[in-house]
């Protein structure tokens, strides 16, 4: 919906003054003339809320009313739009967003966890109260992924959506590939550089990417997706050895979140994948994100950029604020909210694909025959096999063995891996990685 914008300032209440919150204030101050011209009216932060009043955030907060309780900020009559940058799917963040929408006030948020888990209810509340809910900053930072899917591709039927959705994991895998260092060492370095949190589990276990994929899939397919139905794996078990073998085979390893809609329903997963090293997405390295969409008419598109940080995320927040100032808003999922239950992703075992399987096995005759017999019994066909690496010590009683399969069912592959893991000749848990060829 679009309405004629006012020329009076759009008054903002900002809940959360961390890196992104301070970044929003800095951007609005630095680009005030530009933002006013594009919004058709000034954007003015009139009220703020955070836990610590004494902390120096590097921005001027004078003239802004301070609220110790963020939900009190919502009721301020001089706040037209609530900007929620607290984070988290529960607690204060959820209370602020729900209170603002219930009061009929537009909300701009960067909170992917909140939208992934409570998006359906928030969308209904937004529609009931005619209170826009915008969230460009919730997915891939400054990359305009939401606008691409919800607006740029609004007339197309999307077949798949996803990409590299977590910069921390992409950075770790990139450095492991380039240096040969192990996962733990690179993670510690990433934490020192500020690319990984002190508790990195949300990133490295795939949950952050899954939150973003849930949102993208809901937009792509015009209906919210049940977050808990997604299959989610992280990168903890990816070793430097896997990146070496992947290079030998002509691949790179990326943590991908991908959702596809087919005749059999929705496939949605976050998993490490081998991608051909000449594929565009394989070239996206470091802390960068990439979002890929494929439409029946538009074909395949990919946009990439920094997926986090004060600058990119603040830019996305401000873009949403400009839309509100202009009176341009759109339903949360791109279509009118309904009471239809969220889409459930199919069980991962229902999928098919080709797979990379890395084993650590005893270096003695008959081992390969034992393993291939299990694959044969499970109906899994082998495409290629690799043994040893240039660094392999001939005195080591265990050697790495890599098997690459033809297309097979994931259920058959899971059965085979479970049986192989039970063989006496196999030490350490097998590492299975899906191969993405398209």
PDB file of N, CA, C and O in Angstrom, residues 9-85:
ATOM      1  N   UNK A   9       8.753  15.732  10.152  1.00  0.00           N
ATOM      2  CA  UNK A   9       9.719  14.673  10.449  1.00  0.00           C
ATOM      3  C   UNK A   9       9.035  13.368  10.843  1.00  0.00           C
ATOM      4  O   UNK A   9       8.003  13.370  11.536  1.00  0.00           O
ATOM      5  N   UNK A  10       9.606  12.269  10.398  1.00  0.00           N
ATOM      6  CA  UNK A  10       9.172  10.955  10.856  1.00  0.00           C
ATOM      7  C   UNK A  10       9.962  10.663  12.127  1.00  0.00           C
ATOM      8  O   UNK A  10      11.191  10.571  12.105  1.00  0.00           O
ATOM      9  N   UNK A  11       9.239  10.523  13.244  1.00  0.00           N
ATOM     10  CA  UNK A  11       9.882  10.416  14.546  1.00  0.00           C
ATOM     11  C   UNK A  11      10.102   8.951  14.904  1.00  0.00           C
ATOM     12  O   UNK A  11       9.166   8.154  14.900  1.00  0.00           O
ATOM     13  N   UNK A  12      11.342   8.646  15.237  1.00  0.00           N
ATOM     14  CA  UNK A  12      11.751   7.256  15.429  1.00  0.00           C
ATOM     15  C   UNK A  12      12.075   6.969  16.884  1.00  0.00           C
ATOM     16  O   UNK A  12      12.756   7.749  17.545  1.00  0.00           O
ATOM     17  N   UNK A  13      11.611   5.829  17.357  1.00  0.00           N
ATOM     18  CA  UNK A  13      12.008   5.309  18.657  1.00  0.00           C
ATOM     19  C   UNK A  13      12.907   4.113  18.435  1.00  0.00           C
ATOM     20  O   UNK A  13      12.501   3.131  17.816  1.00  0.00           O
ATOM     21  N   UNK A  14      14.137   4.189  18.927  1.00  0.00           N
ATOM     22  CA  UNK A  14      15.161   3.182  18.645  1.00  0.00           C
ATOM     23  C   UNK A  14      15.407   2.326  19.884  1.00  0.00           C
ATOM     24  O   UNK A  14      15.935   2.804  20.888  1.00  0.00           O
ATOM     25  N   UNK A  15      15.027   1.063  19.823  1.00  0.00           N
ATOM     26  CA  UNK A  15      15.225   0.129  20.936  1.00  0.00           C
ATOM     27  C   UNK A  15      16.428  -0.740  20.646  1.00  0.00           C
ATOM     28  O   UNK A  15      16.389  -1.594  19.759  1.00  0.00           O
ATOM     29  N   UNK A  16      17.511  -0.495  21.390  1.00  0.00           N
ATOM     30  CA  UNK A  16      18.755  -1.219  21.163  1.00  0.00           C
ATOM     31  C   UNK A  16      19.815  -0.302  20.608  1.00  0.00           C
ATOM     32  O   UNK A  16      19.671   0.222  19.497  1.00  0.00           O
ATOM     33  N   UNK A  17      20.877  -0.095  21.375  1.00  0.00           N
ATOM     34  CA  UNK A  17      21.938   0.834  20.961  1.00  0.00           C
ATOM     35  C   UNK A  17      23.284   0.122  20.899  1.00  0.00           C
ATOM     36  O   UNK A  17      24.302   0.630  21.352  1.00  0.00           O
ATOM     37  N   UNK A  18      23.268  -1.062  20.345  1.00  0.00           N
ATOM     38  CA  UNK A  18      24.518  -1.775  20.120  1.00  0.00           C
ATOM     39  C   UNK A  18      25.202  -1.256  18.864  1.00  0.00           C
ATOM     40  O   UNK A  18      24.992  -0.109  18.444  1.00  0.00           O
ATOM     41  N   UNK A  19      25.990  -2.091  18.238  1.00  0.00           N
ATOM     42  CA  UNK A  19      26.737  -1.695  17.042  1.00  0.00           C
ATOM     43  C   UNK A  19      25.808  -1.198  15.942  1.00  0.00           C
ATOM     44  O   UNK A  19      26.056  -0.162  15.314  1.00  0.00           O
ATOM     45  N   UNK A  20      24.718  -1.925  15.717  1.00  0.00           N
ATOM     46  CA  UNK A  20      23.805  -1.553  14.633  1.00  0.00           C
ATOM     47  C   UNK A  20      23.003  -0.311  15.009  1.00  0.00           C
ATOM     48  O   UNK A  20      22.827   0.603  14.194  1.00  0.00           O
ATOM     49  N   UNK A  21      22.500  -0.257  16.248  1.00  0.00           N
ATOM     50  CA  UNK A  21      21.715   0.902  16.670  1.00  0.00           C
ATOM     51  C   UNK A  21      22.508   2.190  16.556  1.00  0.00           C
ATOM     52  O   UNK A  21      22.017   3.202  16.029  1.00  0.00           O
ATOM     53  N   UNK A  22      23.753   2.166  17.044  1.00  0.00           N
ATOM     54  CA  UNK A  22      24.611   3.347  16.917  1.00  0.00           C
ATOM     55  C   UNK A  22      24.890   3.640  15.451  1.00  0.00           C
ATOM     56  O   UNK A  22      24.965   4.805  15.034  1.00  0.00           O
ATOM     57  N   UNK A  23      25.018   2.583  14.648  1.00  0.00           N
ATOM     58  CA  UNK A  23      25.249   2.761  13.224  1.00  0.00           C
ATOM     59  C   UNK A  23      24.091   3.444  12.521  1.00  0.00           C
ATOM     60  O   UNK A  23      24.292   4.263  11.606  1.00  0.00           O
ATOM     61  N   UNK A  24      22.860   3.139  12.937  1.00  0.00           N
ATOM     62  CA  UNK A  24      21.682   3.786  12.352  1.00  0.00           C
ATOM     63  C   UNK A  24      21.703   5.284  12.650  1.00  0.00           C
ATOM     64  O   UNK A  24      21.471   6.116  11.764  1.00  0.00           O
ATOM     65  N   UNK A  25      21.975   5.639  13.904  1.00  0.00           N
ATOM     66  CA  UNK A  25      22.041   7.067  14.262  1.00  0.00           C
ATOM     67  C   UNK A  25      23.140   7.770  13.474  1.00  0.00           C
ATOM     68  O   UNK A  25      22.944   8.872  12.944  1.00  0.00           O
ATOM     69  N   UNK A  26      24.281   7.120  13.364  1.00  0.00           N
ATOM     70  CA  UNK A  26      25.405   7.720  12.632  1.00  0.00           C
ATOM     71  C   UNK A  26      25.040   7.923  11.154  1.00  0.00           C
ATOM     72  O   UNK A  26      25.327   8.973  10.568  1.00  0.00           O
ATOM     73  N   UNK A  27      24.399   6.933  10.547  1.00  0.00           N
ATOM     74  CA  UNK A  27      24.021   7.056   9.138  1.00  0.00           C
ATOM     75  C   UNK A  27      23.004   8.172   8.935  1.00  0.00           C
ATOM     76  O   UNK A  27      23.128   8.983   8.000  1.00  0.00           O
ATOM     77  N   UNK A  28      21.985   8.220   9.806  1.00  0.00           N
ATOM     78  CA  UNK A  28      20.954   9.251   9.655  1.00  0.00           C
ATOM     79  C   UNK A  28      21.531  10.654   9.838  1.00  0.00           C
ATOM     80  O   UNK A  28      21.071  11.604   9.187  1.00  0.00           O
ATOM     81  N   UNK A  29      22.534  10.779  10.690  1.00  0.00           N
ATOM     82  CA  UNK A  29      23.182  12.089  10.877  1.00  0.00           C
ATOM     83  C   UNK A  29      24.084  12.437   9.695  1.00  0.00           C
ATOM     84  O   UNK A  29      24.051  13.554   9.167  1.00  0.00           O
ATOM     85  N   UNK A  30      24.884  11.483   9.269  1.00  0.00           N
ATOM     86  CA  UNK A  30      25.847  11.725   8.202  1.00  0.00           C
ATOM     87  C   UNK A  30      25.161  11.988   6.862  1.00  0.00           C
ATOM     88  O   UNK A  30      25.579  12.868   6.094  1.00  0.00           O
ATOM     89  N   UNK A  31      24.117  11.210   6.583  1.00  0.00           N
ATOM     90  CA  UNK A  31      23.430  11.310   5.291  1.00  0.00           C
ATOM     91  C   UNK A  31      22.078  12.013   5.410  1.00  0.00           C
ATOM     92  O   UNK A  31      21.152  11.722   4.655  1.00  0.00           O
ATOM     93  N   UNK A  32      21.972  12.938   6.339  1.00  0.00           N
ATOM     94  CA  UNK A  32      20.674  13.572   6.613  1.00  0.00           C
ATOM     95  C   UNK A  32      20.056  14.202   5.366  1.00  0.00           C
ATOM     96  O   UNK A  32      18.859  14.007   5.085  1.00  0.00           O
ATOM     97  N   UNK A  33      20.833  14.938   4.596  1.00  0.00           N
ATOM     98  CA  UNK A  33      20.287  15.598   3.406  1.00  0.00           C
ATOM     99  C   UNK A  33      19.811  14.576   2.375  1.00  0.00           C
ATOM    100  O   UNK A  33      18.721  14.709   1.799  1.00  0.00           O
ATOM    101  N   UNK A  34      20.633  13.563   2.156  1.00  0.00           N
ATOM    102  CA  UNK A  34      20.290  12.519   1.190  1.00  0.00           C
ATOM    103  C   UNK A  34      19.045  11.754   1.616  1.00  0.00           C
ATOM    104  O   UNK A  34      18.119  11.516   0.819  1.00  0.00           O
ATOM    105  N   UNK A  35      19.007  11.352   2.891  1.00  0.00           N
ATOM    106  CA  UNK A  35      17.866  10.591   3.403  1.00  0.00           C
ATOM    107  C   UNK A  35      16.584  11.421   3.329  1.00  0.00           C
ATOM    108  O   UNK A  35      15.530  10.928   2.919  1.00  0.00           O
ATOM    109  N   UNK A  36      16.658  12.693   3.689  1.00  0.00           N
ATOM    110  CA  UNK A  36      15.477  13.561   3.631  1.00  0.00           C
ATOM    111  C   UNK A  36      14.971  13.694   2.204  1.00  0.00           C
ATOM    112  O   UNK A  36      13.756  13.631   1.951  1.00  0.00           O
ATOM    113  N   UNK A  37      15.890  13.850   1.274  1.00  0.00           N
ATOM    114  CA  UNK A  37      15.484  13.976  -0.137  1.00  0.00           C
ATOM    115  C   UNK A  37      14.797  12.709  -0.632  1.00  0.00           C
ATOM    116  O   UNK A  37      13.786  12.780  -1.353  1.00  0.00           O
ATOM    117  N   UNK A  38      15.311  11.558  -0.247  1.00  0.00           N
ATOM    118  CA  UNK A  38      14.748  10.299  -0.734  1.00  0.00           C
ATOM    119  C   UNK A  38      13.498   9.888   0.041  1.00  0.00           C
ATOM    120  O   UNK A  38      12.631   9.200  -0.511  1.00  0.00           O
ATOM    121  N   UNK A  39      13.417  10.296   1.295  1.00  0.00           N
ATOM    122  CA  UNK A  39      12.231   9.970   2.095  1.00  0.00           C
ATOM    123  C   UNK A  39      11.114  10.981   1.896  1.00  0.00           C
ATOM    124  O   UNK A  39       9.951  10.703   2.214  1.00  0.00           O
ATOM    125  N   UNK A  40      11.470  12.170   1.403  1.00  0.00           N
ATOM    126  CA  UNK A  40      10.473  13.218   1.247  1.00  0.00           C
ATOM    127  C   UNK A  40      10.177  13.954   2.535  1.00  0.00           C
ATOM    128  O   UNK A  40       9.325  14.846   2.568  1.00  0.00           O
ATOM    129  N   UNK A  41      10.891  13.598   3.589  1.00  0.00           N
ATOM    130  CA  UNK A  41      10.725  14.241   4.892  1.00  0.00           C
ATOM    131  C   UNK A  41      11.907  13.861   5.776  1.00  0.00           C
ATOM    132  O   UNK A  41      12.557  12.822   5.541  1.00  0.00           O
ATOM    133  N   UNK A  42      12.226  14.635   6.790  1.00  0.00           N
ATOM    134  CA  UNK A  42      13.343  14.279   7.672  1.00  0.00           C
ATOM    135  C   UNK A  42      13.025  13.031   8.503  1.00  0.00           C
ATOM    136  O   UNK A  42      11.860  12.760   8.823  1.00  0.00           O
ATOM    137  N   UNK A  43      14.054  12.263   8.829  1.00  0.00           N
ATOM    138  CA  UNK A  43      13.938  11.140   9.759  1.00  0.00           C
ATOM    139  C   UNK A  43      14.677  11.524  11.030  1.00  0.00           C
ATOM    140  O   UNK A  43      15.874  11.815  10.997  1.00  0.00           O
ATOM    141  N   UNK A  44      13.968  11.529  12.155  1.00  0.00           N
ATOM    142  CA  UNK A  44      14.529  12.039  13.399  1.00  0.00           C
ATOM    143  C   UNK A  44      14.344  11.028  14.526  1.00  0.00           C
ATOM    144  O   UNK A  44      13.219  10.608  14.823  1.00  0.00           O
ATOM    145  N   UNK A  45      15.453  10.634  15.146  1.00  0.00           N
ATOM    146  CA  UNK A  45      15.381   9.764  16.325  1.00  0.00           C
ATOM    147  C   UNK A  45      15.024  10.629  17.525  1.00  0.00           C
ATOM    148  O   UNK A  45      15.775  11.511  17.916  1.00  0.00           O
ATOM    149  N   UNK A  46      13.856  10.361  18.102  1.00  0.00           N
ATOM    150  CA  UNK A  46      13.388  11.165  19.226  1.00  0.00           C
ATOM    151  C   UNK A  46      13.501  10.438  20.566  1.00  0.00           C
ATOM    152  O   UNK A  46      13.483  11.076  21.621  1.00  0.00           O
ATOM    153  N   UNK A  47      13.592   9.101  20.529  1.00  0.00           N
ATOM    154  CA  UNK A  47      13.648   8.333  21.776  1.00  0.00           C
ATOM    155  C   UNK A  47      14.510   7.096  21.567  1.00  0.00           C
ATOM    156  O   UNK A  47      14.531   6.515  20.471  1.00  0.00           O
ATOM    157  N   UNK A  48      15.221   6.702  22.627  1.00  0.00           N
ATOM    158  CA  UNK A  48      16.092   5.528  22.551  1.00  0.00           C
ATOM    159  C   UNK A  48      15.951   4.713  23.832  1.00  0.00           C
ATOM    160  O   UNK A  48      15.500   5.221  24.869  1.00  0.00           O
ATOM    161  N   UNK A  49      16.365   3.451  23.731  1.00  0.00           N
ATOM    162  CA  UNK A  49      16.362   2.586  24.908  1.00  0.00           C
ATOM    163  C   UNK A  49      17.511   1.600  24.810  1.00  0.00           C
ATOM    164  O   UNK A  49      17.782   1.056  23.734  1.00  0.00           O
ATOM    165  N   UNK A  50      18.193   1.392  25.920  1.00  0.00           N
ATOM    166  CA  UNK A  50      19.262   0.405  26.005  1.00  0.00           C
ATOM    167  C   UNK A  50      19.497   0.097  27.478  1.00  0.00           C
ATOM    168  O   UNK A  50      18.943   0.758  28.362  1.00  0.00           O
ATOM    169  N   UNK A  51      20.321  -0.897  27.755  1.00  0.00           N
ATOM    170  CA  UNK A  51      20.507  -1.327  29.144  1.00  0.00           C
ATOM    171  C   UNK A  51      21.431  -0.412  29.936  1.00  0.00           C
ATOM    172  O   UNK A  51      21.287  -0.273  31.140  1.00  0.00           O
ATOM    173  N   UNK A  52      22.398   0.216  29.252  1.00  0.00           N
ATOM    174  CA  UNK A  52      23.428   0.983  29.973  1.00  0.00           C
ATOM    175  C   UNK A  52      23.444   2.427  29.480  1.00  0.00           C
ATOM    176  O   UNK A  52      23.847   2.707  28.352  1.00  0.00           O
ATOM    177  N   UNK A  53      23.021   3.351  30.336  1.00  0.00           N
ATOM    178  CA  UNK A  53      23.023   4.770  29.965  1.00  0.00           C
ATOM    179  C   UNK A  53      24.419   5.350  29.882  1.00  0.00           C
ATOM    180  O   UNK A  53      24.648   6.334  29.179  1.00  0.00           O
ATOM    181  N   UNK A  54      25.362   4.779  30.625  1.00  0.00           N
ATOM    182  CA  UNK A  54      26.673   5.408  30.770  1.00  0.00           C
ATOM    183  C   UNK A  54      27.639   5.044  29.643  1.00  0.00           C
ATOM    184  O   UNK A  54      28.667   5.691  29.482  1.00  0.00           O
ATOM    185  N   UNK A  55      27.347   4.052  28.888  1.00  0.00           N
ATOM    186  CA  UNK A  55      28.272   3.587  27.856  1.00  0.00           C
ATOM    187  C   UNK A  55      28.421   4.615  26.736  1.00  0.00           C
ATOM    188  O   UNK A  55      27.429   5.172  26.258  1.00  0.00           O
ATOM    189  N   UNK A  56      29.660   4.837  26.312  1.00  0.00           N
ATOM    190  CA  UNK A  56      29.933   5.742  25.197  1.00  0.00           C
ATOM    191  C   UNK A  56      29.795   4.970  23.892  1.00  0.00           C
ATOM    192  O   UNK A  56      30.562   4.051  23.609  1.00  0.00           O
ATOM    193  N   UNK A  57      28.819   5.349  23.094  1.00  0.00           N
ATOM    194  CA  UNK A  57      28.549   4.647  21.841  1.00  0.00           C
ATOM    195  C   UNK A  57      29.074   5.388  20.619  1.00  0.00           C
ATOM    196  O   UNK A  57      28.831   4.975  19.482  1.00  0.00           O
ATOM    197  N   UNK A  58      29.752   6.499  20.849  1.00  0.00           N
ATOM    198  CA  UNK A  58      30.351   7.238  19.751  1.00  0.00           C
ATOM    199  C   UNK A  58      29.382   8.042  18.928  1.00  0.00           C
ATOM    200  O   UNK A  58      29.726   8.498  17.826  1.00  0.00           O
ATOM    201  N   UNK A  59      28.158   8.238  19.420  1.00  0.00           N
ATOM    202  CA  UNK A  59      27.168   9.060  18.716  1.00  0.00           C
ATOM    203  C   UNK A  59      26.520  10.000  19.726  1.00  0.00           C
ATOM    204  O   UNK A  59      26.451   9.696  20.927  1.00  0.00           O
ATOM    205  N   UNK A  60      26.031  11.100  19.230  1.00  0.00           N
ATOM    206  CA  UNK A  60      25.404  12.114  20.086  1.00  0.00           C
ATOM    207  C   UNK A  60      23.949  11.731  20.357  1.00  0.00           C
ATOM    208  O   UNK A  60      23.128  11.655  19.441  1.00  0.00           O
ATOM    209  N   UNK A  61      23.626  11.485  21.627  1.00  0.00           N
ATOM    210  CA  UNK A  61      22.263  11.105  22.019  1.00  0.00           C
ATOM    211  C   UNK A  61      21.515  12.268  22.667  1.00  0.00           C
ATOM    212  O   UNK A  61      20.385  12.082  23.148  1.00  0.00           O
ATOM    213  N   UNK A  62      22.113  13.445  22.676  1.00  0.00           N
ATOM    214  CA  UNK A  62      21.448  14.585  23.309  1.00  0.00           C
ATOM    215  C   UNK A  62      20.165  14.934  22.541  1.00  0.00           C
ATOM    216  O   UNK A  62      20.090  14.829  21.319  1.00  0.00           O
ATOM    217  N   UNK A  63      19.155  15.326  23.292  1.00  0.00           N
ATOM    218  CA  UNK A  63      17.875  15.666  22.694  1.00  0.00           C
ATOM    219  C   UNK A  63      16.969  14.476  22.482  1.00  0.00           C
ATOM    220  O   UNK A  63      15.819  14.631  22.037  1.00  0.00           O
ATOM    221  N   UNK A  64      17.467  13.263  22.775  1.00  0.00           N
ATOM    222  CA  UNK A  64      16.644  12.051  22.645  1.00  0.00           C
ATOM    223  C   UNK A  64      16.191  11.596  24.023  1.00  0.00           C
ATOM    224  O   UNK A  64      16.998  11.541  24.954  1.00  0.00           O
ATOM    225  N   UNK A  65      14.921  11.272  24.166  1.00  0.00           N
ATOM    226  CA  UNK A  65      14.416  10.761  25.438  1.00  0.00           C
ATOM    227  C   UNK A  65      14.935   9.339  25.653  1.00  0.00           C
ATOM    228  O   UNK A  65      14.954   8.530  24.735  1.00  0.00           O
ATOM    229  N   UNK A  66      15.331   9.067  26.885  1.00  0.00           N
ATOM    230  CA  UNK A  66      15.895   7.751  27.220  1.00  0.00           C
ATOM    231  C   UNK A  66      14.870   6.945  28.002  1.00  0.00           C
ATOM    232  O   UNK A  66      14.272   7.431  28.958  1.00  0.00           O
ATOM    233  N   UNK A  67      14.710   5.682  27.606  1.00  0.00           N
ATOM    234  CA  UNK A  67      13.820   4.764  28.319  1.00  0.00           C
ATOM    235  C   UNK A  67      14.631   3.565  28.778  1.00  0.00           C
ATOM    236  O   UNK A  67      15.258   2.874  27.972  1.00  0.00           O
ATOM    237  N   UNK A  68      14.606   3.318  30.072  1.00  0.00           N
ATOM    238  CA  UNK A  68      15.260   2.116  30.587  1.00  0.00           C
ATOM    239  C   UNK A  68      14.488   0.865  30.180  1.00  0.00           C
ATOM    240  O   UNK A  68      15.074  -0.187  29.960  1.00  0.00           O
ATOM    241  N   UNK A  69      13.182   1.010  30.100  1.00  0.00           N
ATOM    242  CA  UNK A  69      12.328  -0.098  29.674  1.00  0.00           C
ATOM    243  C   UNK A  69      11.911   0.145  28.227  1.00  0.00           C
ATOM    244  O   UNK A  69      11.202   1.111  27.922  1.00  0.00           O
ATOM    245  N   UNK A  70      12.350  -0.734  27.333  1.00  0.00           N
ATOM    246  CA  UNK A  70      12.112  -0.510  25.904  1.00  0.00           C
ATOM    247  C   UNK A  70      10.628  -0.518  25.551  1.00  0.00           C
ATOM    248  O   UNK A  70      10.214   0.169  24.608  1.00  0.00           O
ATOM    249  N   UNK A  71       9.817  -1.267  26.273  1.00  0.00           N
ATOM    250  CA  UNK A  71       8.389  -1.289  25.950  1.00  0.00           C
ATOM    251  C   UNK A  71       7.718   0.038  26.274  1.00  0.00           C
ATOM    252  O   UNK A  71       6.700   0.385  25.668  1.00  0.00           O
ATOM    253  N   UNK A  72       8.299   0.802  27.205  1.00  0.00           N
ATOM    254  CA  UNK A  72       7.748   2.129  27.497  1.00  0.00           C
ATOM    255  C   UNK A  72       7.958   3.082  26.323  1.00  0.00           C
ATOM    256  O   UNK A  72       7.162   3.997  26.108  1.00  0.00           O
ATOM    257  N   UNK A  73       9.029   2.842  25.584  1.00  0.00           N
ATOM    258  CA  UNK A  73       9.312   3.675  24.411  1.00  0.00           C
ATOM    259  C   UNK A  73       8.179   3.604  23.392  1.00  0.00           C
ATOM    260  O   UNK A  73       7.848   4.586  22.727  1.00  0.00           O
ATOM    261  N   UNK A  74       7.556   2.429  23.283  1.00  0.00           N
ATOM    262  CA  UNK A  74       6.482   2.228  22.299  1.00  0.00           C
ATOM    263  C   UNK A  74       5.330   3.193  22.540  1.00  0.00           C
ATOM    264  O   UNK A  74       4.718   3.718  21.600  1.00  0.00           O
ATOM    265  N   UNK A  75       5.037   3.459  23.798  1.00  0.00           N
ATOM    266  CA  UNK A  75       3.883   4.302  24.141  1.00  0.00           C
ATOM    267  C   UNK A  75       4.157   5.792  24.019  1.00  0.00           C
ATOM    268  O   UNK A  75       3.238   6.607  24.182  1.00  0.00           O
ATOM    269  N   UNK A  76       5.398   6.160  23.748  1.00  0.00           N
ATOM    270  CA  UNK A  76       5.744   7.585  23.624  1.00  0.00           C
ATOM    271  C   UNK A  76       4.941   8.205  22.475  1.00  0.00           C
ATOM    272  O   UNK A  76       5.043   7.757  21.330  1.00  0.00           O
ATOM    273  N   UNK A  77       4.137   9.262  22.736  1.00  0.00           N
ATOM    274  CA  UNK A  77       3.327   9.864  21.671  1.00  0.00           C
ATOM    275  C   UNK A  77       4.161  10.548  20.599  1.00  0.00           C
ATOM    276  O   UNK A  77       3.649  10.836  19.508  1.00  0.00           O
ATOM    277  N   UNK A  78       5.441  10.815  20.895  1.00  0.00           N
ATOM    278  CA  UNK A  78       6.309  11.445  19.906  1.00  0.00           C
ATOM    279  C   UNK A  78       7.136  10.423  19.127  1.00  0.00           C
ATOM    280  O   UNK A  78       8.151  10.766  18.511  1.00  0.00           O
ATOM    281  N   UNK A  79       6.728   9.174  19.168  1.00  0.00           N
ATOM    282  CA  UNK A  79       7.370   8.118  18.371  1.00  0.00           C
ATOM    283  C   UNK A  79       6.358   7.618  17.340  1.00  0.00           C
ATOM    284  O   UNK A  79       5.303   7.091  17.696  1.00  0.00           O
ATOM    285  N   UNK A  80       6.690   7.809  16.054  1.00  0.00           N
ATOM    286  CA  UNK A  80       5.819   7.348  14.968  1.00  0.00           C
ATOM    287  C   UNK A  80       6.156   5.931  14.536  1.00  0.00           C
ATOM    288  O   UNK A  80       5.279   5.162  14.135  1.00  0.00           O
ATOM    289  N   UNK A  81       7.444   5.583  14.568  1.00  0.00           N
ATOM    290  CA  UNK A  81       7.926   4.280  14.099  1.00  0.00           C
ATOM    291  C   UNK A  81       8.867   3.707  15.142  1.00  0.00           C
ATOM    292  O   UNK A  81       9.721   4.426  15.678  1.00  0.00           O
ATOM    293  N   UNK A  82       8.721   2.428  15.440  1.00  0.00           N
ATOM    294  CA  UNK A  82       9.596   1.751  16.398  1.00  0.00           C
ATOM    295  C   UNK A  82      10.630   0.933  15.621  1.00  0.00           C
ATOM    296  O   UNK A  82      10.276   0.139  14.740  1.00  0.00           O
ATOM    297  N   UNK A  83      11.905   1.133  15.956  1.00  0.00           N
ATOM    298  CA  UNK A  83      13.002   0.388  15.347  1.00  0.00           C
ATOM    299  C   UNK A  83      13.557  -0.561  16.403  1.00  0.00           C
ATOM    300  O   UNK A  83      14.104  -0.117  17.416  1.00  0.00           O
ATOM    301  N   UNK A  84      13.393  -1.849  16.187  1.00  0.00           N
ATOM    302  CA  UNK A  84      13.831  -2.850  17.171  1.00  0.00           C
ATOM    303  C   UNK A  84      15.151  -3.452  16.736  1.00  0.00           C
ATOM    304  O   UNK A  84      15.223  -4.152  15.718  1.00  0.00           O
ATOM    305  N   UNK A  85      16.209  -3.202  17.523  1.00  0.00           N
ATOM    306  CA  UNK A  85      17.542  -3.710  17.226  1.00  0.00           C
ATOM    307  C   UNK A  85      18.146  -4.389  18.450  1.00  0.00           C
ATOM    308  O   UNK A  85      19.355  -4.356  18.672  1.00  0.00           O
TER     309      UNK A  85
END
